[in-house]
Amino acid sequence: VETAQKRVEQRNYMMRKRTLEFDDVMNKQREVIYGLRNEAIETDEPRKLIYEIVEEAVPERVAAFVGETTDLGGLLHWINNTFPLGLTEERCGFATKSAEEISEALLALIKQSYELKCQHEHKDALNHLERYVVLNAIDRLWRDHLYEMDSLREAVYLRAYGQKDPLIEYKNEAYAKFGELMRNVRAEVLSNLFRSTSNLAAFEQFLARLPMRLHGGGLDPQAAARPTQSPLPQPTSLGTALEDDPGQ
């Protein structure tokens, strides 16, 4: 009886240890995600955090299009779908540049356009808006990631039939999925950066001032940075703007 009891206790101990090793994988991911989320909440300058994300994501995306084989059309398609720059092959000058040079030029255009957008936003709401862009991307994608990790944990035990260690398989796939999660978070921040506004009137005036297509294409950074003399509109909520204009 004592021998059987020791074997059962040893087996239960190994099962608990195994469970902790699986949980440790998710705990490390939580530390990274919650660290980024807390930084977005606590920082006094969320724009710096957004720029850090942009500076990580843009070179990564450019490198996917410019390398051993260059897909300039695909790169411009991604740029114009993500940012209101309206670049064309004729005016961007990317064909003769390296991936690093393209990234630097693109980052400068994005920041100039975003600074122009910020001039039209309500200052009191701008920090909240920038925090929302980051937090919304993290929260939505993290929830989806948790569901995927639960499914992976349930399915990975079947690989033991193939003489594979479920824990090692789980760690490898969890690492790959977390890398994909972080890329998706950065991509969503980039996508929503110019699609969020504190009021509708400010967003419309920003689009009117931004020379999306100049002489058939391309963004002129100097023209985008020049201020106009037109007064900024008073901030209004999106709901109020839609009520005032039923045609919207």
mmCIF file of C-alpha atoms in Angstrom:
data_model
loop_
_atom_site.group_PDB
_atom_site.id
_atom_site.type_symbol
_atom_site.label_atom_id
_atom_site.label_comp_id
_atom_site.label_asym_id
_atom_site.label_seq_id
_atom_site.Cartn_x
_atom_site.Cartn_y
_atom_site.Cartn_z
ATOM 1 C CA VAL A 1 0.000 0.000 0.000
ATOM 2 C CA GLU A 2 2.821 2.408 0.906
ATOM 3 C CA THR A 3 4.617 1.659 -2.371
ATOM 4 C CA ALA A 4 1.424 2.227 -4.384
ATOM 5 C CA GLN A 5 0.759 5.457 -2.496
ATOM 6 C CA LYS A 6 4.281 6.774 -3.235
ATOM 7 C CA ARG A 7 3.879 5.989 -6.916
ATOM 8 C CA VAL A 8 0.535 7.789 -7.071
ATOM 9 C CA GLU A 9 1.965 10.826 -5.253
ATOM 10 C CA GLN A 10 4.975 10.883 -7.562
ATOM 11 C CA ARG A 11 2.692 10.675 -10.597
ATOM 12 C CA ASN A 12 0.503 13.509 -9.292
ATOM 13 C CA TYR A 13 3.592 15.606 -8.582
ATOM 14 C CA MET A 14 4.826 15.160 -12.157
ATOM 15 C CA MET A 15 1.399 16.111 -13.492
ATOM 16 C CA ARG A 16 1.347 19.305 -11.404
ATOM 17 C CA LYS A 17 4.898 20.119 -12.493
ATOM 18 C CA ARG A 18 3.907 19.619 -16.107
ATOM 19 C CA THR A 19 0.898 21.886 -15.688
ATOM 20 C CA LEU A 20 3.090 24.609 -14.184
ATOM 21 C CA GLU A 21 5.497 24.351 -17.114
ATOM 22 C CA PHE A 22 2.611 24.870 -19.538
ATOM 23 C CA ASP A 23 1.299 27.791 -17.469
ATOM 24 C CA ASP A 24 4.740 29.368 -17.357
ATOM 25 C CA VAL A 25 4.652 29.817 -21.132
ATOM 26 C CA MET A 26 1.486 31.915 -20.922
ATOM 27 C CA ASN A 27 2.745 33.821 -17.887
ATOM 28 C CA LYS A 28 5.756 35.060 -19.840
ATOM 29 C CA GLN A 29 3.496 36.203 -22.655
ATOM 30 C CA ARG A 30 1.220 37.982 -20.186
ATOM 31 C CA GLU A 31 4.181 39.861 -18.731
ATOM 32 C CA VAL A 32 5.072 41.252 -22.157
ATOM 33 C CA ILE A 33 1.505 42.152 -23.135
ATOM 34 C CA TYR A 34 0.561 43.651 -19.782
ATOM 35 C CA GLY A 35 3.834 45.579 -19.717
ATOM 36 C CA LEU A 36 2.993 47.169 -23.071
ATOM 37 C CA ARG A 37 -0.590 47.794 -21.984
ATOM 38 C CA ASN A 38 0.437 49.405 -18.692
ATOM 39 C CA GLU A 39 2.914 51.597 -20.534
ATOM 40 C CA ALA A 40 0.113 52.834 -22.801
ATOM 41 C CA ILE A 41 -2.080 53.602 -19.771
ATOM 42 C CA GLU A 42 0.532 55.242 -17.553
ATOM 43 C CA THR A 43 2.614 57.223 -20.045
ATOM 44 C CA ASP A 44 2.085 60.972 -20.243
ATOM 45 C CA GLU A 45 3.078 60.972 -23.929
ATOM 46 C CA PRO A 46 1.331 58.094 -25.724
ATOM 47 C CA ARG A 47 2.479 59.511 -29.055
ATOM 48 C CA LYS A 48 6.037 58.411 -28.281
ATOM 49 C CA LEU A 49 4.780 54.865 -27.776
ATOM 50 C CA ILE A 50 2.899 55.026 -31.074
ATOM 51 C CA TYR A 51 6.002 56.264 -32.868
ATOM 52 C CA GLU A 52 8.020 53.408 -31.344
ATOM 53 C CA ILE A 53 5.471 50.935 -32.710
ATOM 54 C CA VAL A 54 5.535 52.632 -36.112
ATOM 55 C CA GLU A 55 9.349 52.566 -36.174
ATOM 56 C CA GLU A 56 9.282 48.811 -35.499
ATOM 57 C CA ALA A 57 6.468 47.909 -37.886
ATOM 58 C CA VAL A 58 7.351 49.949 -40.984
ATOM 59 C CA PRO A 59 10.889 48.553 -41.550
ATOM 60 C CA GLU A 60 9.520 45.060 -40.926
ATOM 61 C CA ARG A 61 6.848 45.503 -43.604
ATOM 62 C CA VAL A 62 9.236 47.180 -46.044
ATOM 63 C CA ALA A 63 11.700 44.299 -45.663
ATOM 64 C CA ALA A 64 8.916 41.889 -46.655
ATOM 65 C CA PHE A 65 8.565 43.651 -50.022
ATOM 66 C CA VAL A 66 12.165 44.732 -50.662
ATOM 67 C CA GLY A 67 14.859 42.071 -50.521
ATOM 68 C CA GLU A 68 16.118 39.429 -52.916
ATOM 69 C CA THR A 69 12.978 40.089 -54.952
ATOM 70 C CA THR A 70 11.394 43.544 -54.898
ATOM 71 C CA ASP A 71 7.627 43.958 -55.088
ATOM 72 C CA LEU A 72 7.307 47.738 -55.355
ATOM 73 C CA GLY A 73 3.666 47.516 -56.426
ATOM 74 C CA GLY A 74 2.783 45.455 -53.362
ATOM 75 C CA LEU A 75 4.681 47.853 -51.111
ATOM 76 C CA LEU A 76 2.839 50.901 -52.503
ATOM 77 C CA HIS A 77 -0.481 49.053 -52.223
ATOM 78 C CA TRP A 78 0.190 48.388 -48.527
ATOM 79 C CA ILE A 79 1.357 51.981 -47.902
ATOM 80 C CA ASN A 80 -1.669 53.596 -49.562
ATOM 81 C CA ASN A 81 -4.118 51.216 -47.869
ATOM 82 C CA THR A 82 -2.610 51.932 -44.452
ATOM 83 C CA PHE A 83 -1.710 55.629 -44.642
ATOM 84 C CA PRO A 84 -3.298 58.579 -46.526
ATOM 85 C CA LEU A 85 -0.154 59.276 -48.550
ATOM 86 C CA GLY A 86 -1.314 58.536 -52.085
ATOM 87 C CA LEU A 87 2.152 57.497 -53.297
ATOM 88 C CA THR A 88 2.792 56.342 -56.864
ATOM 89 C CA GLU A 89 5.765 54.608 -58.467
ATOM 90 C CA GLU A 90 6.577 57.695 -60.544
ATOM 91 C CA ARG A 91 6.814 60.140 -57.662
ATOM 92 C CA CYS A 92 7.957 58.080 -54.676
ATOM 93 C CA GLY A 93 11.445 57.302 -56.023
ATOM 94 C CA PHE A 94 11.589 53.986 -54.144
ATOM 95 C CA ALA A 95 12.772 51.960 -57.159
ATOM 96 C CA THR A 96 16.399 53.037 -56.728
ATOM 97 C CA LYS A 97 16.505 52.926 -52.920
ATOM 98 C CA SER A 98 17.412 50.208 -50.457
ATOM 99 C CA ALA A 99 14.982 48.857 -47.854
ATOM 100 C CA GLU A 100 16.616 50.982 -45.157
ATOM 101 C CA GLU A 101 16.373 54.163 -47.236
ATOM 102 C CA ILE A 102 12.740 53.444 -48.097
ATOM 103 C CA SER A 103 11.948 52.884 -44.410
ATOM 104 C CA GLU A 104 13.567 56.170 -43.377
ATOM 105 C CA ALA A 105 11.764 58.147 -46.096
ATOM 106 C CA LEU A 106 8.444 56.482 -45.321
ATOM 107 C CA LEU A 107 8.761 57.069 -41.570
ATOM 108 C CA ALA A 108 9.422 60.765 -42.216
ATOM 109 C CA LEU A 109 6.291 61.033 -44.403
ATOM 110 C CA ILE A 110 4.131 59.186 -41.888
ATOM 111 C CA LYS A 111 5.251 61.352 -38.972
ATOM 112 C CA GLN A 112 4.769 64.568 -40.939
ATOM 113 C CA SER A 113 1.264 63.500 -41.966
ATOM 114 C CA TYR A 114 0.389 62.467 -38.424
ATOM 115 C CA GLU A 115 1.644 65.747 -36.976
ATOM 116 C CA LEU A 116 -0.575 67.529 -39.485
ATOM 117 C CA LYS A 117 -3.517 65.390 -38.376
ATOM 118 C CA CYS A 118 -2.819 66.241 -34.727
ATOM 119 C CA GLN A 119 -3.086 69.956 -35.512
ATOM 120 C CA HIS A 120 -6.779 69.420 -36.225
ATOM 121 C CA GLU A 121 -7.552 67.254 -33.212
ATOM 122 C CA HIS A 122 -8.928 68.515 -29.923
ATOM 123 C CA LYS A 123 -5.878 68.705 -27.643
ATOM 124 C CA ASP A 124 -7.691 67.476 -24.523
ATOM 125 C CA ALA A 125 -8.941 64.392 -26.362
ATOM 126 C CA LEU A 126 -5.792 63.623 -28.349
ATOM 127 C CA ASN A 127 -3.953 61.724 -25.584
ATOM 128 C CA HIS A 128 -7.048 59.628 -24.889
ATOM 129 C CA LEU A 129 -7.423 58.919 -28.594
ATOM 130 C CA GLU A 130 -3.810 57.784 -28.940
ATOM 131 C CA ARG A 131 -4.131 55.546 -25.884
ATOM 132 C CA TYR A 132 -7.306 54.066 -27.316
ATOM 133 C CA VAL A 133 -5.590 53.194 -30.608
ATOM 134 C CA VAL A 134 -2.952 51.150 -28.757
ATOM 135 C CA LEU A 135 -5.200 49.615 -26.089
ATOM 136 C CA ASN A 136 -7.926 48.608 -28.525
ATOM 137 C CA ALA A 137 -5.435 46.729 -30.687
ATOM 138 C CA ILE A 138 -3.884 44.964 -27.697
ATOM 139 C CA ASP A 139 -7.138 43.984 -25.974
ATOM 140 C CA ARG A 140 -8.947 42.669 -29.048
ATOM 141 C CA LEU A 141 -6.041 40.652 -30.429
ATOM 142 C CA TRP A 142 -4.983 39.354 -26.997
ATOM 143 C CA ARG A 143 -8.440 37.875 -26.431
ATOM 144 C CA ASP A 144 -8.277 36.080 -29.770
ATOM 145 C CA HIS A 145 -4.767 34.873 -28.919
ATOM 146 C CA LEU A 146 -5.952 33.363 -25.624
ATOM 147 C CA TYR A 147 -8.612 31.313 -27.427
ATOM 148 C CA GLU A 148 -5.985 30.056 -29.890
ATOM 149 C CA MET A 149 -3.608 29.106 -27.077
ATOM 150 C CA ASP A 150 -6.355 27.169 -25.264
ATOM 151 C CA SER A 151 -7.080 25.216 -28.448
ATOM 152 C CA LEU A 152 -3.375 24.555 -28.977
ATOM 153 C CA ARG A 153 -2.945 23.277 -25.438
ATOM 154 C CA GLU A 154 -5.790 20.813 -25.867
ATOM 155 C CA ALA A 155 -4.563 19.556 -29.242
ATOM 156 C CA VAL A 156 -0.835 19.351 -28.548
ATOM 157 C CA TYR A 157 -1.143 16.217 -26.370
ATOM 158 C CA LEU A 158 -2.075 14.216 -29.460
ATOM 159 C CA ARG A 159 1.463 14.698 -30.746
ATOM 160 C CA ALA A 160 2.706 12.329 -28.090
ATOM 161 C CA TYR A 161 1.436 9.539 -30.357
ATOM 162 C CA GLY A 162 4.047 10.703 -32.855
ATOM 163 C CA GLN A 163 6.842 10.340 -30.275
ATOM 164 C CA LYS A 164 7.019 14.117 -29.747
ATOM 165 C CA ASP A 165 7.151 15.911 -26.417
ATOM 166 C CA PRO A 166 3.883 17.915 -26.093
ATOM 167 C CA LEU A 167 5.577 20.557 -23.919
ATOM 168 C CA ILE A 168 8.338 21.259 -26.448
ATOM 169 C CA GLU A 169 5.800 21.364 -29.271
ATOM 170 C CA TYR A 170 3.635 23.733 -27.230
ATOM 171 C CA LYS A 171 6.550 26.073 -26.481
ATOM 172 C CA ASN A 172 7.627 26.219 -30.117
ATOM 173 C CA GLU A 173 4.158 26.969 -31.457
ATOM 174 C CA ALA A 174 3.379 29.367 -28.609
ATOM 175 C CA TYR A 175 6.508 31.360 -29.475
ATOM 176 C CA ALA A 176 5.505 31.515 -33.148
ATOM 177 C CA LYS A 177 1.936 32.521 -32.314
ATOM 178 C CA PHE A 178 3.105 35.231 -29.912
ATOM 179 C CA GLY A 179 5.389 36.677 -32.570
ATOM 180 C CA GLU A 180 2.429 36.762 -34.927
ATOM 181 C CA LEU A 181 0.323 38.435 -32.218
ATOM 182 C CA MET A 182 2.847 41.247 -31.762
ATOM 183 C CA ARG A 183 3.057 41.785 -35.520
ATOM 184 C CA ASN A 184 -0.736 41.962 -35.713
ATOM 185 C CA VAL A 185 -0.866 44.465 -32.839
ATOM 186 C CA ARG A 186 1.637 46.722 -34.601
ATOM 187 C CA ALA A 187 -0.231 46.340 -37.897
ATOM 188 C CA GLU A 188 -3.560 47.296 -36.306
ATOM 189 C CA VAL A 189 -2.044 50.352 -34.621
ATOM 190 C CA LEU A 190 -0.719 51.476 -38.006
ATOM 191 C CA SER A 191 -4.060 50.799 -39.673
ATOM 192 C CA ASN A 192 -6.072 52.764 -37.086
ATOM 193 C CA LEU A 193 -3.582 55.609 -36.673
ATOM 194 C CA PHE A 194 -5.210 57.736 -39.379
ATOM 195 C CA ARG A 195 -8.681 56.217 -39.051
ATOM 196 C CA SER A 196 -9.390 57.542 -35.552
ATOM 197 C CA THR A 197 -10.393 61.088 -34.742
ATOM 198 C CA SER A 198 -11.650 63.135 -31.812
ATOM 199 C CA ASN A 199 -14.299 64.815 -33.992
ATOM 200 C CA LEU A 200 -15.592 64.477 -37.533
ATOM 201 C CA ALA A 201 -15.058 68.103 -38.564
ATOM 202 C CA ALA A 202 -11.364 67.936 -37.630
ATOM 203 C CA PHE A 203 -10.899 64.755 -39.643
ATOM 204 C CA GLU A 204 -12.555 66.235 -42.728
ATOM 205 C CA GLN A 205 -10.376 69.344 -42.558
ATOM 206 C CA PHE A 206 -7.251 67.215 -42.165
ATOM 207 C CA LEU A 207 -8.113 65.258 -45.314
ATOM 208 C CA ALA A 208 -8.783 68.515 -47.153
ATOM 209 C CA ARG A 209 -5.379 69.923 -46.197
ATOM 210 C CA LEU A 210 -3.370 66.780 -46.844
ATOM 211 C CA PRO A 211 -2.260 66.800 -50.509
ATOM 212 C CA MET A 212 -2.933 63.103 -51.099
ATOM 213 C CA ARG A 213 -2.470 63.423 -54.834
ATOM 214 C CA LEU A 214 -0.272 66.199 -56.168
ATOM 215 C CA HIS A 215 -0.035 66.412 -59.978
ATOM 216 C CA GLY A 216 -1.288 62.866 -60.313
ATOM 217 C CA GLY A 217 0.357 61.271 -57.270
ATOM 218 C CA GLY A 218 2.798 61.423 -54.425
ATOM 219 C CA LEU A 219 2.856 63.310 -51.181
ATOM 220 C CA ASP A 220 4.875 66.507 -51.011
ATOM 221 C CA PRO A 221 6.244 66.509 -47.430
ATOM 222 C CA GLN A 222 6.968 70.257 -47.459
ATOM 223 C CA ALA A 223 3.476 71.045 -48.708
ATOM 224 C CA ALA A 224 1.981 68.753 -46.082
ATOM 225 C CA ALA A 225 3.887 70.491 -43.328
ATOM 226 C CA ARG A 226 2.926 74.062 -44.361
ATOM 227 C CA PRO A 227 0.113 75.452 -42.204
ATOM 228 C CA THR A 228 -2.804 77.288 -43.711
ATOM 229 C CA GLN A 229 -4.530 80.359 -42.386
ATOM 230 C CA SER A 230 -7.953 78.744 -42.096
ATOM 231 C CA PRO A 231 -9.178 78.535 -38.481
ATOM 232 C CA LEU A 232 -9.587 75.142 -36.877
ATOM 233 C CA PRO A 233 -13.185 74.020 -36.282
ATOM 234 C CA GLN A 234 -14.600 73.748 -32.803
ATOM 235 C CA PRO A 235 -14.432 70.118 -31.636
ATOM 236 C CA THR A 236 -17.658 68.202 -32.029
ATOM 237 C CA SER A 237 -18.491 64.612 -31.331
ATOM 238 C CA LEU A 238 -19.040 62.178 -34.168
ATOM 239 C CA GLY A 239 -22.620 61.599 -33.065
ATOM 240 C CA THR A 240 -23.413 65.327 -33.018
ATOM 241 C CA ALA A 241 -21.879 65.796 -36.452
ATOM 242 C CA LEU A 242 -24.030 63.013 -37.884
ATOM 243 C CA GLU A 243 -27.178 64.408 -36.285
ATOM 244 C CA ASP A 244 -26.479 67.839 -37.758
ATOM 245 C CA ASP A 245 -26.066 66.319 -41.230
ATOM 246 C CA PRO A 246 -28.627 63.530 -41.800
ATOM 247 C CA GLY A 247 -27.189 62.949 -45.261
ATOM 248 C CA GLN A 248 -24.065 61.464 -43.645
#
